[in-house]
Coordinates of C-alpha atoms in Angstrom, one line a residue:
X799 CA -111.5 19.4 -135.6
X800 CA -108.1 21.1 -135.4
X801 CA -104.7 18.9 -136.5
X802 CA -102.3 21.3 -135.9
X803 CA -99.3 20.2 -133.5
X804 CA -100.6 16.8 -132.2
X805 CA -97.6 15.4 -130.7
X806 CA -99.7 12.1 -130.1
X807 CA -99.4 11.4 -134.1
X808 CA -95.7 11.6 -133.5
X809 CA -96.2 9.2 -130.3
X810 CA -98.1 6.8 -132.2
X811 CA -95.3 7.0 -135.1
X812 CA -92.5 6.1 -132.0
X813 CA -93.9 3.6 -130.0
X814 CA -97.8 2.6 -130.9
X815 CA -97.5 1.1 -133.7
X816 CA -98.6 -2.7 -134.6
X817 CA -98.2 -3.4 -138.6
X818 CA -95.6 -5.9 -139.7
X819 CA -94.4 -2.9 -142.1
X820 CA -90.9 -2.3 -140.6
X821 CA -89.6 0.1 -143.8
X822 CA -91.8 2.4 -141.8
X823 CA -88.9 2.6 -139.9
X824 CA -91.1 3.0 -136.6
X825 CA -89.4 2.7 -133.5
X826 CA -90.7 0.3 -130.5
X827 CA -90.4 1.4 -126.9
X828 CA -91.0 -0.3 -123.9
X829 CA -92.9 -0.4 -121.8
X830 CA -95.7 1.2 -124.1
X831 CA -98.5 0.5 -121.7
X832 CA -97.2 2.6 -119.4
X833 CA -96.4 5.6 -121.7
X834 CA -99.8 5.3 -123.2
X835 CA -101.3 5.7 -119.5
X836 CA -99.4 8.6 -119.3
X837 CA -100.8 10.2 -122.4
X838 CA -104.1 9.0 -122.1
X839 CA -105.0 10.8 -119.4
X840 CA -108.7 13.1 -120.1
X841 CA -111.2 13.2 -122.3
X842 CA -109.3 16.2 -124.0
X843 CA -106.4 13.6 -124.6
X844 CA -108.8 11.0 -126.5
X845 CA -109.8 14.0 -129.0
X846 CA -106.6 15.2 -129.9
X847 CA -105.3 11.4 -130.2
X848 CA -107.9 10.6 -132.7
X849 CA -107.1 13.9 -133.9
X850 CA -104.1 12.6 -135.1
X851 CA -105.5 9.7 -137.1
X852 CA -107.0 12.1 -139.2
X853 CA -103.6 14.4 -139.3
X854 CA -102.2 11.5 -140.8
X855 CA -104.7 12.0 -144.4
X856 CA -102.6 15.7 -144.0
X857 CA -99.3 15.9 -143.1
X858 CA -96.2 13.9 -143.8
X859 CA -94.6 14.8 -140.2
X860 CA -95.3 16.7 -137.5
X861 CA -91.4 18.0 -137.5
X862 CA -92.6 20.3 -140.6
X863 CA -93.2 20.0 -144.8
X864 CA -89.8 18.8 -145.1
X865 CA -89.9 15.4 -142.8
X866 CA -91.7 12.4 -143.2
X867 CA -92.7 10.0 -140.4
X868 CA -92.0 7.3 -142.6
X869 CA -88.5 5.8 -143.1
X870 CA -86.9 5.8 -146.6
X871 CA -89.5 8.3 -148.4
X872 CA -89.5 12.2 -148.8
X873 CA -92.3 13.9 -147.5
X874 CA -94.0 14.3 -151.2
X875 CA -93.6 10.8 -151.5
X876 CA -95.2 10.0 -148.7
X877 CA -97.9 12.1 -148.3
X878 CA -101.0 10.4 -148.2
X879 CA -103.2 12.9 -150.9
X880 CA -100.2 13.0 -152.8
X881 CA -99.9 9.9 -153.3
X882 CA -103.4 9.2 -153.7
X883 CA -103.7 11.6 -157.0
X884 CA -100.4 10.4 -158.5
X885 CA -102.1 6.9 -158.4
X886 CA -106.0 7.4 -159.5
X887 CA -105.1 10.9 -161.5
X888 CA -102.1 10.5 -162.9
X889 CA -102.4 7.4 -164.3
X890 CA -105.3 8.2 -166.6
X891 CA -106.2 10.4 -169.5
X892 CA -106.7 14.1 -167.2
X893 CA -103.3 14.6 -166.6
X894 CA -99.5 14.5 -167.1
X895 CA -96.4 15.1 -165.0
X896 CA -94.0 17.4 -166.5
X897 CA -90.8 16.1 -164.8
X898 CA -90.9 12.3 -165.7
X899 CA -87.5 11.6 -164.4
X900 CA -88.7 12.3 -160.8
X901 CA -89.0 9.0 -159.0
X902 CA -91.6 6.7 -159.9
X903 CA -93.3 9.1 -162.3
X904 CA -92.8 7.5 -166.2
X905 CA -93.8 4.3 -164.4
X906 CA -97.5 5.7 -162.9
X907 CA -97.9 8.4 -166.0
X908 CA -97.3 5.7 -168.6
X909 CA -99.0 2.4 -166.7
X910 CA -96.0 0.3 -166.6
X911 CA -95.3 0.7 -162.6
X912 CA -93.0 -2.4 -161.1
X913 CA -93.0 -3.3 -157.2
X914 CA -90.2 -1.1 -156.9
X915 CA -91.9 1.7 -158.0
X916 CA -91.5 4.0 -155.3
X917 CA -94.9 5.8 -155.4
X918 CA -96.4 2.9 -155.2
X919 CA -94.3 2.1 -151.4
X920 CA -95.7 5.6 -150.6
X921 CA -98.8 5.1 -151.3
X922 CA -99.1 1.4 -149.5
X923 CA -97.0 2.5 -146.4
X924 CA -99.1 5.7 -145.6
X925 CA -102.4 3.9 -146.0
X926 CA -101.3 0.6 -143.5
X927 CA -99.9 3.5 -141.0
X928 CA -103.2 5.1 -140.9
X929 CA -105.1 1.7 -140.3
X930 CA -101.8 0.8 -137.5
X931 CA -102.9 4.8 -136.3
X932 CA -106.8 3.9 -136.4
X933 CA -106.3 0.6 -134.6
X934 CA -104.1 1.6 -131.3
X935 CA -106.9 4.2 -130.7
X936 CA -109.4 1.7 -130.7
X937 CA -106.9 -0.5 -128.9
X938 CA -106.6 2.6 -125.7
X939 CA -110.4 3.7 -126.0
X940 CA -111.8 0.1 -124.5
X941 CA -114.4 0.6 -121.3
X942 CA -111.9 -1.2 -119.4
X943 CA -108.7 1.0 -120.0
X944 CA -111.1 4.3 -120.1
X945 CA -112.3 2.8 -116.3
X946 CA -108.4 1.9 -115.4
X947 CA -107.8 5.4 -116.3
X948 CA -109.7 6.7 -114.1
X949 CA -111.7 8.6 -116.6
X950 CA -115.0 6.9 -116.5
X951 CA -117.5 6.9 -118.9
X952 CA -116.3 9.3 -121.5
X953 CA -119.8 10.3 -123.2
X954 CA -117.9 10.9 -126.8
X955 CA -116.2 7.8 -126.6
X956 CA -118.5 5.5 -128.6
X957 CA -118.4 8.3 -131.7
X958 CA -114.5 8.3 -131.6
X959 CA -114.2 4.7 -131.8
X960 CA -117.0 5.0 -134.8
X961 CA -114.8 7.7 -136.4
X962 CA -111.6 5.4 -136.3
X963 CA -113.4 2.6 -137.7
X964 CA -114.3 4.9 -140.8
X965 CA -110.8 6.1 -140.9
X966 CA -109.2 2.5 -140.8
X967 CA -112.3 1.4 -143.6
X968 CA -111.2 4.5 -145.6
X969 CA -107.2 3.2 -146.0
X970 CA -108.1 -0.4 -146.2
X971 CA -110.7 0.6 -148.8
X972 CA -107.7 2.4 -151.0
X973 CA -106.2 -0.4 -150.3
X974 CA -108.4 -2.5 -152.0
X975 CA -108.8 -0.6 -155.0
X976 CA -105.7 -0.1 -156.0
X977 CA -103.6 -2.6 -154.6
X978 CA -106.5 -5.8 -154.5
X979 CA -104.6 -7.4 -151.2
X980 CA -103.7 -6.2 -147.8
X981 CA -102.2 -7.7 -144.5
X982 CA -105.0 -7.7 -141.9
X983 CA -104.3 -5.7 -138.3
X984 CA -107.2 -4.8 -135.6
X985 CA -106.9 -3.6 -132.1
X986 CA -106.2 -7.2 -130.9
X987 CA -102.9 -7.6 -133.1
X988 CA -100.0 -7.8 -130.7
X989 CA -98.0 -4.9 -130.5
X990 CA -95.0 -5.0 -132.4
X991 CA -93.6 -6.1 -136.0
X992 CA -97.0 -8.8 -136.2
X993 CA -96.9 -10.1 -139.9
X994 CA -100.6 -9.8 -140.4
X995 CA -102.3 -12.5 -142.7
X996 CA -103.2 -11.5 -146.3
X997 CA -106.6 -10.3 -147.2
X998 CA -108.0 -10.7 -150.7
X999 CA -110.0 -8.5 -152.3
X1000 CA -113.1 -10.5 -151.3
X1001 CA -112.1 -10.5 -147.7
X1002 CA -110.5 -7.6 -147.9
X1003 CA -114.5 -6.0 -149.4
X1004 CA -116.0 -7.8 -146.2
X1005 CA -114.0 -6.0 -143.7
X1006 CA -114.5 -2.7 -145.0
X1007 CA -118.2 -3.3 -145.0
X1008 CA -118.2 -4.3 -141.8
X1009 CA -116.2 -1.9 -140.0
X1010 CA -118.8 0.5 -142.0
X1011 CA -122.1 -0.7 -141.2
X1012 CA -120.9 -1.3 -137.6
X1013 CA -120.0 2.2 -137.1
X1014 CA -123.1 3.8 -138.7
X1015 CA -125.3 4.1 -135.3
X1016 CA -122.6 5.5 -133.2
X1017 CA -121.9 8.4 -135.5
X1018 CA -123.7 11.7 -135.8
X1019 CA -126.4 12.3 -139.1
X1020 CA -124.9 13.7 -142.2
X1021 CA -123.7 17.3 -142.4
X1022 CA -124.9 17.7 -138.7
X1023 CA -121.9 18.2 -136.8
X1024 CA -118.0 19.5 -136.9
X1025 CA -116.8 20.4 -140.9
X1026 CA -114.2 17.6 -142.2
X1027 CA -115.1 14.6 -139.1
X1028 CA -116.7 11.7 -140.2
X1029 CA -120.5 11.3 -140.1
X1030 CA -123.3 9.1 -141.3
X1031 CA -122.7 10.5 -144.8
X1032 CA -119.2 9.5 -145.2
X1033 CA -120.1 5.8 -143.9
X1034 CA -122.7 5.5 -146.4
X1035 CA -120.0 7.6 -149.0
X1036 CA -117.5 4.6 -148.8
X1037 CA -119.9 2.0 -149.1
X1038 CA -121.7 3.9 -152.5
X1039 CA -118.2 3.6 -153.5
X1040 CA -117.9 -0.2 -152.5
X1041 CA -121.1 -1.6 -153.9
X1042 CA -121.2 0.7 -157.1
X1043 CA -117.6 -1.3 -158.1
X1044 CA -118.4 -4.4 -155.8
X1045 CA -118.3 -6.2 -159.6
X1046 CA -114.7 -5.0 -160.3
X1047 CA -113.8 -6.3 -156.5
X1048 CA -115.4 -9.5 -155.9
X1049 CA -117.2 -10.5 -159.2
X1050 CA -120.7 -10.0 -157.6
X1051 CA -122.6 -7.1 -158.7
X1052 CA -124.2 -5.1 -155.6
X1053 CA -126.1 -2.0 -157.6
X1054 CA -129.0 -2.1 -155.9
X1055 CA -127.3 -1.4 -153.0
X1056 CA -125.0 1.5 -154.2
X1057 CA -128.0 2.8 -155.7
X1058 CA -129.6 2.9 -151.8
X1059 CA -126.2 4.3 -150.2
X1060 CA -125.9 7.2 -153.2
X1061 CA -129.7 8.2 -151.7
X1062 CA -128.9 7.5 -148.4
X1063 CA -126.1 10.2 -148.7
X1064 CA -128.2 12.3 -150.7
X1065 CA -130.8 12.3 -148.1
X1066 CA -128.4 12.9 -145.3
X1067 CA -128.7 17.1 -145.6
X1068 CA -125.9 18.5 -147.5
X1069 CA -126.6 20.4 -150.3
X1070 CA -125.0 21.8 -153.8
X1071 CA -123.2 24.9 -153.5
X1072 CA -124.2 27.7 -156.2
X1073 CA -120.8 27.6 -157.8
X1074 CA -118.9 24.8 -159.0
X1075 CA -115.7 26.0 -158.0
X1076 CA -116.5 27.2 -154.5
X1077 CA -115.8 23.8 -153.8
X1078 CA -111.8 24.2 -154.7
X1079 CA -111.3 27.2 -153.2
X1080 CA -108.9 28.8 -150.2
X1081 CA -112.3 29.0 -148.0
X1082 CA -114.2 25.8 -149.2
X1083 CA -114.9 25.4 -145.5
X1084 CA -116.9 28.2 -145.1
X1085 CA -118.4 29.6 -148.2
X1086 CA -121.1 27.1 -148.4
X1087 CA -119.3 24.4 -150.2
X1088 CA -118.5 23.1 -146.7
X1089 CA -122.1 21.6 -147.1
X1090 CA -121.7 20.1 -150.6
X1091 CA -118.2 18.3 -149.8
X1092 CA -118.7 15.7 -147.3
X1093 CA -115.7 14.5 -146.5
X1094 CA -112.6 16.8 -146.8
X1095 CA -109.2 16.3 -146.6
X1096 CA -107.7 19.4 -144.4
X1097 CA -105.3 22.0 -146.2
X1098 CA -103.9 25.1 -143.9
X1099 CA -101.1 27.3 -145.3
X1100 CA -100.5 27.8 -141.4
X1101 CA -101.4 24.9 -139.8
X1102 CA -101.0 21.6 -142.0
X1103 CA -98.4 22.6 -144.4
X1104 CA -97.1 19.7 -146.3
X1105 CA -95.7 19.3 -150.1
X1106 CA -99.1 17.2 -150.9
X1107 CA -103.3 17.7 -151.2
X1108 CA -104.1 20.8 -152.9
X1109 CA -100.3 22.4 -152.1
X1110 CA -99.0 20.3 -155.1
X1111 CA -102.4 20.4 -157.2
X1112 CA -102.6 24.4 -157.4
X1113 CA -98.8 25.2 -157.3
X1114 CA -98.4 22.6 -160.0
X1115 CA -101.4 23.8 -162.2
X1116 CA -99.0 27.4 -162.7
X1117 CA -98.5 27.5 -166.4
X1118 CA -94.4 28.3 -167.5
X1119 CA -95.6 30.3 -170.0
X1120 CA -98.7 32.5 -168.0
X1121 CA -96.6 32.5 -164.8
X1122 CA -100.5 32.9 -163.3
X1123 CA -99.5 31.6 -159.7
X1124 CA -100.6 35.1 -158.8
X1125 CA -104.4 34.6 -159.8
X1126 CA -104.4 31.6 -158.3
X1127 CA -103.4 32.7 -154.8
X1128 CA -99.4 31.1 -155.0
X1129 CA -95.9 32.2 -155.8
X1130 CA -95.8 33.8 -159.2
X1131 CA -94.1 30.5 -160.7
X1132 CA -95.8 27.9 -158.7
X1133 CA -93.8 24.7 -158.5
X1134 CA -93.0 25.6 -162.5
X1135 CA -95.7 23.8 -164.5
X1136 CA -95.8 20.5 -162.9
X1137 CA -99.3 19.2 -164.5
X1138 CA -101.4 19.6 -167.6
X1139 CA -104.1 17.8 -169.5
X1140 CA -103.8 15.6 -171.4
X1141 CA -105.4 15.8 -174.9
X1142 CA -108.2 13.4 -174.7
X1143 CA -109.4 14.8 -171.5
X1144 CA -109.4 18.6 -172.9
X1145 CA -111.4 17.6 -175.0
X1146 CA -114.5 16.6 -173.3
X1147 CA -114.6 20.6 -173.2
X1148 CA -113.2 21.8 -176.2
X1149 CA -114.7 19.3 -179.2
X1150 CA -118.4 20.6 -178.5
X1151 CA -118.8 24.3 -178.5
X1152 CA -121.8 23.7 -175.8
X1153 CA -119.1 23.3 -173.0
X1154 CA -117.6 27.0 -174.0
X1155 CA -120.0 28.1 -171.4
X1156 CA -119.6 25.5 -168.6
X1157 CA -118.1 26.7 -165.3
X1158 CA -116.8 22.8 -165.2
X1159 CA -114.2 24.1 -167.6
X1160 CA -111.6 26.0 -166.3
X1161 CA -109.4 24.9 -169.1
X1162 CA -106.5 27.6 -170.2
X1163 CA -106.2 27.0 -173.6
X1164 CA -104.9 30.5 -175.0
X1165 CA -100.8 30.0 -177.2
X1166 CA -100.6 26.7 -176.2
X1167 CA -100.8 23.3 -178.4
X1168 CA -103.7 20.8 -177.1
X1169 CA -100.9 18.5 -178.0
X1170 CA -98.2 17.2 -175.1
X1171 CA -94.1 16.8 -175.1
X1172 CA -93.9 15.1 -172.0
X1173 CA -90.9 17.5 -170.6
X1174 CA -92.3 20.8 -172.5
X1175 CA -94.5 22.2 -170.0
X1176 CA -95.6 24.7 -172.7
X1177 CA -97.2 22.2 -174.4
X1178 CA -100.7 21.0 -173.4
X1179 CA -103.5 22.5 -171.9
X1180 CA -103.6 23.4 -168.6
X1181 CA -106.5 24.2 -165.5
X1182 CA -107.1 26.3 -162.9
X1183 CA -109.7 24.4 -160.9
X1184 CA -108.5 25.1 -157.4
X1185 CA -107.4 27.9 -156.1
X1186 CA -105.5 29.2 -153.0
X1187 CA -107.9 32.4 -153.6
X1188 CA -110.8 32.4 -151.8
X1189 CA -114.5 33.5 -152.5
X1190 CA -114.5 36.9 -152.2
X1191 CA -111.2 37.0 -154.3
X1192 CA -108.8 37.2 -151.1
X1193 CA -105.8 34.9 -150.9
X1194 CA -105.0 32.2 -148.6
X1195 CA -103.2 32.4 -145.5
X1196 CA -99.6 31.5 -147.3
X1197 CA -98.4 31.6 -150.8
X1198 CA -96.2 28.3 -150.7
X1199 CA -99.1 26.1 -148.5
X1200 CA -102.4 26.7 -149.1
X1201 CA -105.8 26.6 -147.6
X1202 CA -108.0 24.9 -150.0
X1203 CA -109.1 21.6 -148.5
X1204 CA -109.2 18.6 -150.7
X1205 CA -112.7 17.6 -151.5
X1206 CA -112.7 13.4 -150.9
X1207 CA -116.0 12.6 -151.3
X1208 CA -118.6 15.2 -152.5
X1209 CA -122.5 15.7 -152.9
X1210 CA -122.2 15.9 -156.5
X1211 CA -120.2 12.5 -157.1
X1212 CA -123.9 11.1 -155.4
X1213 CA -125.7 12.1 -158.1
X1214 CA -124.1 11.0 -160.7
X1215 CA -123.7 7.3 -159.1
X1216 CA -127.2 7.1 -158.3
X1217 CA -127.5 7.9 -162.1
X1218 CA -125.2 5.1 -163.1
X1219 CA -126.3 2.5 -160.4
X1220 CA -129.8 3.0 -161.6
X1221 CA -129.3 1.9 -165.6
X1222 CA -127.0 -0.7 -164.4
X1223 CA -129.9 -2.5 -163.0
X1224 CA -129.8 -1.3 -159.3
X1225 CA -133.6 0.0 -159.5
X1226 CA -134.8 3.1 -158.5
X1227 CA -136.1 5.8 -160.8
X1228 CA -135.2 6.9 -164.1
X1229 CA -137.0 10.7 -163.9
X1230 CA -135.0 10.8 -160.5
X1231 CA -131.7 10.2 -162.1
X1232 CA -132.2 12.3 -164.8
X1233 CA -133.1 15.2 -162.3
X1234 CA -129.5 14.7 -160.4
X1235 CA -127.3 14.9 -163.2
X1236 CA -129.8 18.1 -164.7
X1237 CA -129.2 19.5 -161.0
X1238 CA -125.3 19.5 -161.8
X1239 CA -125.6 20.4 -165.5
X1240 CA -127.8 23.6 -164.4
X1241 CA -125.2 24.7 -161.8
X1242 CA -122.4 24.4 -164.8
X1243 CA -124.5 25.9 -167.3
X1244 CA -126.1 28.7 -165.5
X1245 CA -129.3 27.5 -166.7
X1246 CA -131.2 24.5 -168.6
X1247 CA -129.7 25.1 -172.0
X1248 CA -127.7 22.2 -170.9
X1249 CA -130.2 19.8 -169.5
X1250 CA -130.6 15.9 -171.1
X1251 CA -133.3 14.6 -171.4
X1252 CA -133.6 10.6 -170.4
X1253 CA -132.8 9.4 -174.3
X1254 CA -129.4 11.0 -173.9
X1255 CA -128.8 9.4 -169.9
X1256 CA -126.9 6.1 -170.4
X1257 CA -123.7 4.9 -169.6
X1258 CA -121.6 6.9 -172.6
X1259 CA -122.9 9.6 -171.2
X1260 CA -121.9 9.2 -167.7
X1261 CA -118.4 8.3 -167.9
X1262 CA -117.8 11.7 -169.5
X1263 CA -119.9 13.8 -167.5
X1264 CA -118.2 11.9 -164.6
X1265 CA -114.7 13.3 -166.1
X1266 CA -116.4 16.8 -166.6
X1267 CA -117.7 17.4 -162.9
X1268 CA -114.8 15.4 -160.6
X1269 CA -111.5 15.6 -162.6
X1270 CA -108.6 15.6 -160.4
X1271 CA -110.8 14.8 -157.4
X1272 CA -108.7 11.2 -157.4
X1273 CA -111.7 8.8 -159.1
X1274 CA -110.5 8.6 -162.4
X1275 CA -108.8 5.5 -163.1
X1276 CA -111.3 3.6 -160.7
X1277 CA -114.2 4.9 -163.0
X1278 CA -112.7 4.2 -166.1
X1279 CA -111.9 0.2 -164.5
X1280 CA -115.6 0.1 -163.9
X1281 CA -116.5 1.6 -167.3
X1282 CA -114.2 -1.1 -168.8
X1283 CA -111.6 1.5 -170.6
X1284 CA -108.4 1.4 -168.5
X1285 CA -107.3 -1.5 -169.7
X1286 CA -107.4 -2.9 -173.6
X1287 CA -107.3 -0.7 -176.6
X1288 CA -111.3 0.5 -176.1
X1289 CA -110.1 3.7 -174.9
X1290 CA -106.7 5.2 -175.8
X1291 CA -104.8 8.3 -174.3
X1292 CA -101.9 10.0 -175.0
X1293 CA -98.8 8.0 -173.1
X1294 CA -101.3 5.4 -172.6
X1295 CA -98.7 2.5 -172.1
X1296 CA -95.9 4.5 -173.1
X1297 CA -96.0 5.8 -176.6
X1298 CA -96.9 9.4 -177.2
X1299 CA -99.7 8.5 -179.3
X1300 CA -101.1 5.6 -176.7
X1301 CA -101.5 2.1 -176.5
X1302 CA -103.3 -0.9 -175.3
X1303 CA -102.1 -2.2 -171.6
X1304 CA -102.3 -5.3 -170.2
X1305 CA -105.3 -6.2 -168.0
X1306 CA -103.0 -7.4 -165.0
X1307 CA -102.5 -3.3 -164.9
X1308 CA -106.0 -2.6 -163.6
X1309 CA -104.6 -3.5 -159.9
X1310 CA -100.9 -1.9 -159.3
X1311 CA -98.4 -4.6 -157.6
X1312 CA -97.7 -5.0 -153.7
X1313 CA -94.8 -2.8 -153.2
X1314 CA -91.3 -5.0 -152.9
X1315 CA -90.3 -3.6 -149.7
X1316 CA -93.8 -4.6 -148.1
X1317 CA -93.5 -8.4 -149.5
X1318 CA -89.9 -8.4 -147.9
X1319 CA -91.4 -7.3 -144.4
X1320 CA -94.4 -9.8 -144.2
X1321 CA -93.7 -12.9 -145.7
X1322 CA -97.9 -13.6 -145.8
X1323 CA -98.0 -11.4 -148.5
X1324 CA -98.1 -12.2 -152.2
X1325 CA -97.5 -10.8 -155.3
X1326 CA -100.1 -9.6 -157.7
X1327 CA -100.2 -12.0 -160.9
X1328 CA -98.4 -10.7 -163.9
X1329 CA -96.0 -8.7 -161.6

């Protein structure tokens, strides 16, 4: 589905808009009913509007990289992958931000965030416009306005409305994880500044759930129809994600039944591409890792430029000292070493000599310390796991924006949670299990020099081949919460909690705190305890 120059996303931003969050700085027109008639006019209309929903996971404006459709934050800020990495990435042991004075940064890279935080508004504030985006289509796709219309039956209509429902679960469901409460909107709020009641993170599970399984028999079979819209494999994708941490979010285990979505998705047709990093590339949607990733987030150096997704990821990876922008398809000095690894993550590759030869590792290690001065970004390792180059060794479209879409949810991240669901107690088969993660460590390896065998398959295991195949992919810090490291002193990283050499953080930190300028816009909202 193409996003490019939507002016409905920028509609919806002016006058469609029914969250209570008014430091989006959205603008209410009257009468809206009557400029909605006026847009809503084809079926051709109702595509490109729900179009925008999904521009909104892309671009921070429609007015170019520099704007942002959301009063009081830049466009990095409040770009919704952006944001997004800077919260499940940078937060954990994989990686570290080079210019800590930046806004919000020490607060995220060190674990001691505060409401005001402003990362953390960002964050928030993208993720309730895309559920305010997701609800006014449902709220101008209902049989009666479609008949009012004059448009009729509209044959697509029923998938749209399932894809909305997905894209609203999807925020809600970031919501959740990170944030643990959330003001409840539908396509029955009243228009305008509505201060929606809170949702826990119990109710807040039970919506998502619902909006997922309620969507599932209007939308088309997994990796059957247009690369990067929702399907039956992203539905089931979320809810894996939902029951294999349902213990984290409502206290109940539900294991059984991530282990059933995992092989639902891995059932639904898409399949591993031959090499790993095919999947991070400038044409990962068309050099067969389109069928591997199954829910992308859409990158085009022409057409969604924007200062987040992969932009940020493989402009930041540029080394100061290798100046290697070139080999990875960008400006010679990238955005001057933004991120590098931090030390306990490097070495998940570099302690055993067995991952020398894993194509997981794409680890620059070569006159640099494995050791990290937050503002020396010649210190630390660094990656190149994406790349604005494509497959056949080509570049992308631009050298500032790049094409490489960000890979969501992926094939591979199935395997491995059927793995873990299954010696957590969620049945199914042990041999199977063991023949998923084998299928990944072949792929890496070249070969079975690295396969386990079922002795060696158990939880320890998993969390660090977890790390291994979907670093940076933004599922970190929710792994390691489920694994029980994040919080505590079981599992220390450098600038855990501050220090340089790490320390133990509180467990209140294991769900950030409601952003400040979101409690003083809807007074049903309440703080997060030890905030």
């Amino acid at each position: 589905m193409k996003i490019k120059h939507y002016i409905l996303l920028t509609l919806f931003g002016a006058f469609m808009f029914s969250s209570c969050e008014s430091d989006l700085d959205v603008e209410i027109r009257d009468p809206n009913i009557t400029l909605a008639d006026q847009i809503f006019t084809s079926a051709e209309a109702y595509k490109q509007a729900l179009a925008g929903v999904y521009a909104n996971l892309s671009l921070s404006s429609l007015t170019g990289p520099g704007g942002s459709n959301i009063g009081g934050l830049d466009a990095g800020t409040g770009q919704y992958m952006r944001g997004l990495f800077n919260l499940q990435n940078l937060s954990t042991d994989e990686t570290i931000f080079t210019f800590e004075n930046d806004p919000g940064i020490r607060g995220v890279q060190r674990n001691s965030a505060s409401p005001e935080n402003v990362l953390l508004r960002g964050v928030y504030s993208r993720a309730m416009f895309s559920v305010s985006l997701s609800n006014e289509f449902l709220r101008q796709s209902t049989d009666e306005l479609l008949q009012s219309r004059g448009i009729g039956s509209l044959g697509d209509i029923q998938t749209y409305r399932a894809e909305a429902k997905v894209l609203k679960a999807l925020s809600y469901y970031h919501l959740m994880d990170m944030f643990g409460k959330a003001p409840f909107y539908d396509e029955t709020t009243e228009v305008g500044f509505t201060q929606g009641e809170e949702l826990s993170r119990p109710e807040l599970f039970d919506l998502i759930e619902g909006l997922l399984l309620n969507s599932l028999e209007d939308l088309p079979a997994g990796n059957s129809g247009e690369y990067g819209r929702i399907d039956q494999g992203v539905a089931h994708m979320i809810l894996a994600k939902i029951y294999l941490n349902a213990e984290v979010y409502t206290g109940t285990p539900r294991y059984a039944e991530a282990l059933s979505r995992s092989e639902a998705v891995i059932n639904s047709g898409y399949q591993l591409v031959n090499d790993y990093q095919f999947n991070f590339l400038a044409d990962n949607n068309s050099n067969g890792a389109q069928n591997e990733i199954i829910f992308p987030i859409a990158n085009d150096g022409q057409t969604t430029q924007n200062f987040g997704g992969t932009t940020i990821i493989i402009q930041g990876q540029v080394g100061a000292q290798e100046q290697n922008g070139e080999s990875l398809g960008v400006n010679p000095g990238g955005f001057g070493g933004l991120f590098r690894l931090r030390p306990q993550f490097s070495e998940k590759f570099t302690l055993n000599p067995l991952f020398e030869n894993d194509a997981r590792n794409l680890i620059i290690t070569e006159d640099r310390p494995i050791s990290l001065v937050v503002t020396d970004p010649n210190t630390g390792y660094i990656t190149t796991k994406y790349s604005n180059r494509t497959s056949t060794g080509g570049f992308g479209s631009d050298r500032t924006f790049t094409d490489a879409d960000f890979p969501m949810f992926r094939l591979a991240d199935a395997y491995l949670m059927y793995a873990e669901a299954h010696l957590r107690g969620g049945g199914g088969d042990l041999n199977t299990a063991l023949n998923y993660v084998n299928l990944l460590r072949e792929r890496a390896f070249g070969d079975t020099s690295a396969n386990i065998v079922s002795a060696q398959l158990d939880l320890n295991f998993l969390i660090d081949e977890r790390a291994r195949e979907l670093y940076w992919e933004s599922h970190r810090r929710q792994d390691l919460i489920r694994f029980g490291l994040y919080t505590g002193n079981q599992y220390i990283w450098a600038f855990k909690g501050g220090p340089s050499t790490g320390t133990s953080i509180d467990s209140f930190r294991a769900i950030y705190p409601i952003p400040s300028a979101s409690l003083a816009t809807n007074q049903n909202l309440t703080q997060n305890p030890g905030y």
